[in-house]
Short mmCIF file of C-alpha atoms in Angstrom, two decimals:
data_model
loop_
_atom_site.label_atom_id
_atom_site.label_comp_id
_atom_site.label_asym_id
_atom_site.label_seq_id
_atom_site.Cartn_x
_atom_site.Cartn_y
_atom_site.Cartn_z
CA MET E 19 1.71 3.61 -19.33
CA SER E 20 3.23 1.57 -16.75
CA TYR E 21 4.03 3.43 -12.44
CA THR E 22 6.94 4.82 -11.34
CA GLY E 23 6.22 5.72 -7.85
CA PRO E 24 8.72 8.36 -6.29
CA ASP E 25 12.47 6.34 -5.57
CA PHE E 26 13.97 5.76 -2.22
CA ASP E 27 17.01 7.62 -0.60
CA PRO E 28 18.48 4.62 1.04
CA PRO E 29 20.34 5.86 4.58
CA GLN E 30 24.00 7.39 4.26
CA PRO E 31 26.50 4.85 5.34
CA ARG E 32 29.67 5.99 8.47
CA ARG E 33 32.63 7.64 6.89
CA SER E 34 34.81 4.24 7.44
CA PRO E 35 39.39 4.81 6.74
CA LEU E 36 39.28 2.99 2.97
CA ARG E 37 36.45 4.33 2.02
CA ARG E 38 38.91 7.02 -0.73
CA PRO E 39 40.30 3.28 -2.27
CA LEU E 40 36.59 1.89 -1.71
CA THR E 41 35.73 5.14 -3.56
CA VAL E 42 37.86 4.32 -5.87
CA ALA E 43 37.72 0.44 -6.19
CA VAL E 44 33.98 1.14 -6.49
CA ALA E 45 33.96 3.80 -9.62
CA ALA E 46 35.96 1.79 -11.20
CA LEU E 47 32.31 -0.68 -11.82
CA VAL E 48 30.05 1.66 -12.37
CA PRO E 49 29.57 1.18 -15.83
CA GLY E 50 30.02 -2.69 -15.67
CA ALA E 51 26.79 -2.46 -13.32
CA LEU E 52 25.51 -0.15 -15.06
CA LEU E 53 25.38 -2.63 -17.95
CA GLY E 54 24.08 -5.21 -16.79
CA TRP E 55 20.93 -3.64 -15.24
CA GLY E 56 20.54 -3.02 -19.69
CA VAL E 57 20.76 -6.57 -19.92
CA TYR E 58 18.25 -7.29 -17.65
CA ALA E 59 15.63 -4.63 -18.05
CA ALA E 60 16.02 -5.36 -21.74
CA VAL E 61 14.91 -9.51 -21.34
CA GLY E 62 12.69 -7.75 -17.90
CA GLY E 63 15.29 -9.79 -15.28
CA PRO E 64 15.18 -13.81 -13.94
CA ASP E 65 12.42 -16.16 -14.22
CA ASP E 66 12.18 -16.62 -10.11
CA ALA E 67 8.85 -18.43 -10.10
CA GLY E 68 10.57 -21.94 -9.13
CA GLY E 69 9.19 -21.28 -5.19
CA THR E 70 12.35 -21.36 -3.17
CA ASP E 71 13.29 -18.95 -0.18
CA ARG E 72 17.17 -17.72 -0.35
CA ALA E 73 18.24 -18.80 2.31
CA GLY E 74 19.92 -16.86 5.73
CA SER E 75 16.93 -14.65 4.55
CA GLY E 76 16.06 -14.78 8.60
CA VAL E 77 12.95 -14.83 7.84
CA ARG E 78 9.82 -17.11 9.15
CA THR E 79 7.87 -17.89 6.03
CA SER E 80 4.51 -20.03 5.06
CA PRO E 81 5.16 -24.16 4.27
CA ALA E 82 5.87 -24.85 0.38
CA PRO E 83 2.62 -23.74 -1.39
CA SER E 84 0.10 -27.19 -0.77
CA THR E 85 -4.25 -27.18 -1.17
CA GLY E 86 -5.46 -25.57 1.61
CA GLY E 87 -9.27 -25.94 2.67
CA PRO E 88 -11.60 -24.53 0.03
CA ALA E 89 -11.60 -20.89 -0.77
CA SER E 90 -13.52 -19.14 -2.57
CA ALA E 91 -12.53 -15.21 -4.70
CA SER E 92 -14.26 -12.60 -2.79
CA ASP E 93 -12.42 -10.37 -0.20
CA ASP E 94 -12.70 -7.78 1.92
CA THR E 95 -12.30 -6.28 -1.61
CA SER E 96 -15.77 -8.24 -1.38
CA THR E 97 -19.86 -7.19 0.29
CA ALA E 98 -25.74 -6.09 5.97
CA THR E 99 -26.77 -7.38 10.76
CA GLY E 100 -24.80 -7.36 13.69
CA PRO E 101 -22.35 -6.71 16.03
CA SER E 102 -18.28 -7.71 14.87
CA PRO E 103 -18.16 -11.45 16.52
CA SER E 104 -15.08 -12.15 18.61
CA PRO E 105 -13.56 -15.01 17.56
CA THR E 106 -11.77 -17.85 19.47
CA ALA E 107 -8.70 -17.99 20.02
CA ARG E 108 -6.56 -20.53 19.10
CA LYS E 109 -3.39 -18.96 20.60
CA PRO E 110 -2.50 -16.15 22.75
CA SER E 111 -4.13 -13.28 21.04
CA VAL E 112 -1.70 -11.13 19.25
CA SER E 113 -0.97 -8.21 17.46
CA ALA E 114 2.66 -7.27 17.34
CA SER E 115 4.78 -10.88 16.89
CA PRO E 116 5.26 -12.94 19.63
CA SER E 117 8.83 -13.08 18.96
CA ALA E 118 9.26 -9.38 17.71
CA PRO E 119 12.69 -7.85 18.83
CA ALA E 120 12.68 -4.45 20.43
CA ALA E 121 12.49 -1.69 17.44
CA ALA E 122 16.13 -1.10 16.56
CA SER E 123 17.37 2.59 16.05
CA GLY E 124 16.99 3.54 12.00
CA PRO E 125 15.16 5.52 9.55
CA LEU E 126 11.78 4.20 11.25
CA LYS E 127 12.78 4.31 14.80
CA GLY E 128 9.60 5.34 16.27
CA LYS E 129 7.22 5.02 13.82
CA VAL E 130 4.44 2.24 13.74
CA VAL E 131 3.43 0.06 11.16
CA VAL E 132 0.29 -1.86 10.97
CA ILE E 133 0.48 -4.63 8.10
CA ASP E 134 -2.88 -6.34 7.85
CA PRO E 135 -2.37 -10.02 6.64
CA GLY E 136 -5.46 -10.58 4.56
CA HIS E 137 -7.73 -12.66 5.54
CA ASN E 138 -7.06 -16.52 8.06
CA PRO E 139 -6.46 -19.78 6.89
CA GLY E 140 -9.66 -21.13 9.55
CA ASN E 141 -12.02 -19.13 8.36
CA PHE E 142 -13.15 -21.44 5.68
CA GLN E 143 -14.23 -23.44 8.86
CA TYR E 144 -17.05 -20.49 10.48
CA ALA E 145 -18.17 -19.87 8.32
CA THR E 146 -21.19 -18.32 9.74
CA GLU E 147 -19.25 -16.04 11.49
CA ILE E 148 -18.20 -14.72 8.35
CA ASN E 149 -20.94 -14.00 7.24
CA ARG E 150 -22.37 -11.93 10.11
CA LYS E 151 -22.83 -8.34 8.89
CA VAL E 152 -20.81 -5.48 10.08
CA ASN E 153 -20.90 -1.22 9.37
CA VAL E 154 -18.18 -0.36 7.16
CA GLY E 155 -20.09 3.62 6.66
CA THR E 156 -21.76 3.10 3.50
CA HIS E 157 -23.17 -0.11 3.38
CA TRP E 158 -23.06 -3.80 6.01
CA LYS E 159 -21.02 -6.97 4.78
CA GLU E 160 -19.16 -9.51 5.03
CA CYS E 161 -16.97 -9.81 8.97
CA ASP E 162 -14.64 -11.56 6.15
CA THR E 163 -14.58 -13.98 3.32
CA THR E 164 -12.08 -16.96 2.31
CA GLY E 165 -9.97 -15.18 0.40
CA THR E 166 -9.23 -16.56 -2.77
CA ALA E 167 -6.88 -19.58 -4.39
CA THR E 168 -4.60 -20.82 -6.88
CA ASN E 169 -5.50 -22.87 -9.58
CA ALA E 170 -3.44 -25.92 -7.21
CA GLY E 171 -5.68 -24.55 -4.00
CA TRP E 172 -2.60 -22.58 -2.28
CA PRO E 173 -4.50 -19.77 -0.05
CA GLU E 174 -4.93 -16.72 -0.68
CA ALA E 175 -4.25 -15.88 3.21
CA LYS E 176 -0.98 -19.18 3.62
CA PHE E 177 -0.03 -16.34 0.84
CA THR E 178 -0.21 -12.97 2.69
CA LEU E 179 0.91 -13.88 6.03
CA ASP E 180 4.33 -15.23 4.44
CA VAL E 181 4.56 -11.82 2.42
CA ALA E 182 4.14 -10.62 5.75
CA HIS E 183 5.89 -11.54 7.48
CA ARG E 184 8.91 -10.66 5.41
CA LEU E 185 7.75 -7.02 5.33
CA ARG E 186 7.66 -6.86 9.42
CA THR E 187 11.29 -8.13 9.14
CA LEU E 188 12.53 -4.82 6.24
CA LEU E 189 10.39 -2.61 9.02
CA GLU E 190 11.67 -3.22 12.00
CA GLU E 191 15.54 -3.39 10.25
CA GLN E 192 14.75 -0.28 9.66
CA GLY E 193 14.09 0.05 13.44
CA ALA E 194 9.87 0.10 12.50
CA THR E 195 7.10 -1.40 15.68
CA VAL E 196 5.03 -3.32 13.78
CA LYS E 197 1.45 -5.44 13.79
CA LEU E 198 0.31 -7.98 13.09
CA THR E 199 -3.62 -7.23 12.30
CA GLN E 200 -3.94 -11.16 12.72
CA ASP E 201 -0.78 -14.27 12.88
CA ASP E 202 -2.55 -17.06 12.15
CA ASP E 203 -3.82 -17.02 15.95
CA ARG E 204 -6.89 -16.96 16.12
CA SER E 205 -9.97 -19.28 15.04
CA TYR E 206 -11.36 -16.63 12.44
CA GLY E 207 -11.23 -13.12 11.16
CA PRO E 208 -10.37 -10.67 12.24
CA CYS E 209 -14.10 -9.21 11.29
CA VAL E 210 -12.98 -5.86 8.58
CA ASP E 211 -14.36 -2.99 10.73
CA GLU E 212 -11.76 -4.15 13.92
CA ARG E 213 -8.72 -4.91 10.89
CA ALA E 214 -9.63 -1.14 11.07
CA ARG E 215 -9.89 -0.01 14.53
CA ILE E 216 -6.38 -2.20 15.60
CA GLY E 217 -4.61 0.38 13.05
CA ASN E 218 -6.87 2.99 14.34
CA GLU E 219 -5.69 2.23 18.29
CA ALA E 220 -1.99 1.81 17.30
CA HIS E 221 -1.73 5.58 15.91
CA ALA E 222 0.34 3.42 12.65
CA ASP E 223 1.75 5.89 11.03
CA ALA E 224 0.88 3.66 8.65
CA ALA E 225 -0.86 0.44 7.94
CA ILE E 226 -1.31 -1.89 4.87
CA SER E 227 -3.33 -4.55 3.65
CA ILE E 228 -1.90 -7.69 1.26
CA HIS E 229 -3.80 -9.38 -0.21
CA ALA E 230 -3.41 -11.84 -3.60
CA ASP E 231 -6.60 -11.43 -6.13
CA GLY E 232 -9.02 -14.22 -8.09
CA SER E 233 -9.58 -12.57 -10.88
CA GLY E 234 -10.07 -14.53 -14.65
CA ALA E 235 -7.32 -15.93 -16.94
CA GLY E 236 -5.03 -14.25 -18.09
CA ASN E 237 -5.73 -10.80 -16.22
CA ARG E 238 -2.78 -10.16 -14.78
CA GLY E 239 -0.38 -7.80 -12.67
CA PHE E 240 -0.63 -5.63 -9.26
CA HIS E 241 -2.90 -3.21 -8.33
CA VAL E 242 -2.89 -1.01 -5.07
CA ILE E 243 -5.77 -0.01 -3.64
CA LEU E 244 -6.73 3.37 -2.12
CA PRO E 245 -9.45 4.86 -0.14
CA GLY E 246 -12.08 7.69 -1.23
CA ALA E 247 -13.46 10.35 -0.39
CA VAL E 248 -16.27 8.99 2.59
CA HIS E 249 -18.15 10.62 5.15
CA ASP E 250 -21.10 8.25 6.56
CA GLY E 251 -21.84 6.39 9.18
CA PRO E 252 -19.03 5.57 11.56
CA ALA E 253 -16.42 6.01 8.74
CA ASP E 254 -14.29 10.07 7.53
CA THR E 255 -12.42 8.86 5.32
CA ARG E 256 -11.37 12.17 4.93
CA ALA E 257 -9.21 13.58 6.32
CA ILE E 258 -6.03 9.82 4.88
CA VAL E 259 -7.22 10.47 1.03
CA ALA E 260 -4.01 12.87 0.27
CA PRO E 261 -1.39 10.91 2.83
CA SER E 262 -2.93 7.08 1.53
CA THR E 263 -2.57 8.60 -2.39
CA ASP E 264 0.71 9.43 -1.45
CA LEU E 265 1.44 5.59 0.05
CA GLY E 266 0.05 3.99 -2.37
CA ARG E 267 2.34 5.42 -5.41
CA ARG E 268 5.35 5.27 -3.34
CA ILE E 269 4.26 1.67 -3.11
CA ALA E 270 3.48 0.85 -6.50
CA GLY E 271 6.72 2.64 -7.75
CA ASN E 272 9.14 0.58 -5.49
CA PHE E 273 6.80 -2.89 -6.62
CA VAL E 274 7.58 -2.15 -9.95
CA ARG E 275 11.15 -1.96 -9.00
CA SER E 276 12.04 -4.32 -6.48
CA THR E 277 9.48 -7.10 -8.19
CA GLY E 278 9.84 -6.27 -12.11
CA THR E 279 5.89 -6.51 -11.86
CA ALA E 280 3.61 -4.70 -14.09
CA PRO E 281 0.58 -3.25 -13.27
CA SER E 282 -2.61 -4.27 -13.52
CA ASN E 283 -3.77 -5.36 -16.71
CA TYR E 284 -7.55 -5.35 -16.19
CA ILE E 285 -7.83 -3.06 -13.36
CA GLY E 286 -6.90 0.43 -12.93
CA GLY E 287 -5.98 1.84 -16.92
CA GLY E 288 -2.14 0.33 -16.10
CA THR E 289 -1.23 2.88 -13.12
CA GLY E 290 -1.54 0.23 -10.61
CA LEU E 291 -3.59 2.52 -8.53
CA VAL E 292 -7.30 1.89 -8.28
CA THR E 293 -9.56 4.23 -5.85
CA ARG E 294 -12.11 2.56 -4.26
CA THR E 295 -15.47 2.95 -1.33
CA ASP E 296 -17.28 0.21 -0.27
CA LEU E 297 -14.13 -0.67 1.27
CA GLY E 298 -14.56 -1.69 4.98
CA GLY E 299 -10.49 -2.03 6.25
CA LEU E 300 -10.46 1.29 3.45
CA ASN E 301 -13.75 3.30 5.10
CA LEU E 302 -12.68 2.56 8.62
CA SER E 303 -9.82 4.48 8.41
CA THR E 304 -8.19 6.95 10.65
CA VAL E 305 -4.33 7.23 9.74
CA PRO E 306 -3.10 6.21 6.27
CA LYS E 307 -3.70 2.68 4.73
CA VAL E 308 -4.16 0.28 1.75
CA PHE E 309 -4.75 -2.38 -0.15
CA ILE E 310 -2.31 -4.63 -2.45
CA GLU E 311 -3.69 -6.96 -4.28
CA CYS E 312 0.06 -8.26 -5.46
CA GLY E 313 -1.05 -10.74 -8.80
CA ASN E 314 -3.46 -12.62 -9.70
CA MET E 315 -3.39 -15.94 -8.37
CA ARG E 316 -6.01 -17.66 -11.09
CA ASP E 317 -3.33 -16.80 -13.61
CA SER E 318 -0.91 -19.42 -14.29
CA THR E 319 1.73 -17.02 -15.06
CA ASP E 320 1.15 -14.88 -12.08
CA ALA E 321 0.41 -17.70 -9.85
CA ALA E 322 3.94 -19.14 -10.19
CA LEU E 323 5.32 -15.50 -9.00
CA LEU E 324 3.35 -16.14 -6.04
CA THR E 325 3.89 -19.18 -4.69
CA SER E 326 8.30 -18.47 -5.98
CA GLY E 327 10.16 -17.64 -2.21
CA ASP E 328 12.60 -15.10 -3.73
CA TRP E 329 9.69 -13.08 -5.68
CA ARG E 330 7.89 -12.87 -2.88
CA GLN E 331 11.04 -11.48 -0.57
CA LYS E 332 10.63 -9.25 -3.61
CA ALA E 333 7.43 -8.39 -3.48
CA ALA E 334 7.90 -7.40 0.21
CA ARG E 335 10.47 -5.42 -0.19
CA GLY E 336 9.14 -2.82 -2.87
CA MET E 337 6.64 -2.64 0.10
CA SER E 338 9.18 -1.42 2.44
CA GLU E 339 10.62 0.93 0.32
CA GLY E 340 7.19 2.56 -0.44
CA ILE E 341 6.85 2.28 3.29
CA VAL E 342 10.66 3.46 3.83
CA GLY E 343 10.17 6.44 2.24
CA PHE E 344 6.14 7.94 2.64
CA LEU E 345 7.40 8.38 5.90
CA ARG E 346 10.83 9.77 5.88
CA GLY E 347 9.28 11.93 3.60
#
């Protein structure tokens, strides 16, 4: 069973003197457009795994996939003593884009969204620091991990930053104020407890942590991770479980529509939704938050999608439309 979430109701256009003739023209085109969509749905859409970004997208992206540093298949989706370490910044440390424009007017004006690009490209150089344990409420676990990588060596941390940049642009176009937990502006991390704290201190209206999975070959598709009810030590998710579930459902439904990608075939029972109580980024959040595993980097078919700029733009758009729908209610 494939999950389909709530539809996104786009902003209404301004009236124009040309509205009546345009309406007639559009009405004439609708049957053809619907026929075209039917064919698209029947064949599963175009294969855009070529890894080329659309020209003129105006989105800052990571370099083309290439071999990066060592990577493991674990993440905050992985598992005791000391406070979260404070990494040394390579560049001025900021949680929002240094070049981010002032929030535009739009349906999300006044809303704050925190994007958490999973891991950090420099984590593999700081094994001691990222292996230190932090309290996530239910247990202690590693500050952070290196994340996974494709079989060709393209790191998850590069993927997550690229998608985060694309998502930030789309949300800012809707008027939102967007903050990133890291923008490759620090040596490693931040730790999972700090990632949650950044969203909390920003009083985010919504937060999303972006990841890609490192499962076995043949395991395909995306899944959205929702926070379960936790009330233990510094963790108390009871107030955010319901709104986070709404957020996750909307993101999952729009992700399917935007990318044409099916929900995971190895977790979530075909719904694309999974509830967990072991993730520090969710346990310690006091704002509505979800994780998304966009696909499996260790499966060659999924990897071809994840390394495609066109597909990553569609993925960002699916997330954006889900967030917009959630924040507009």
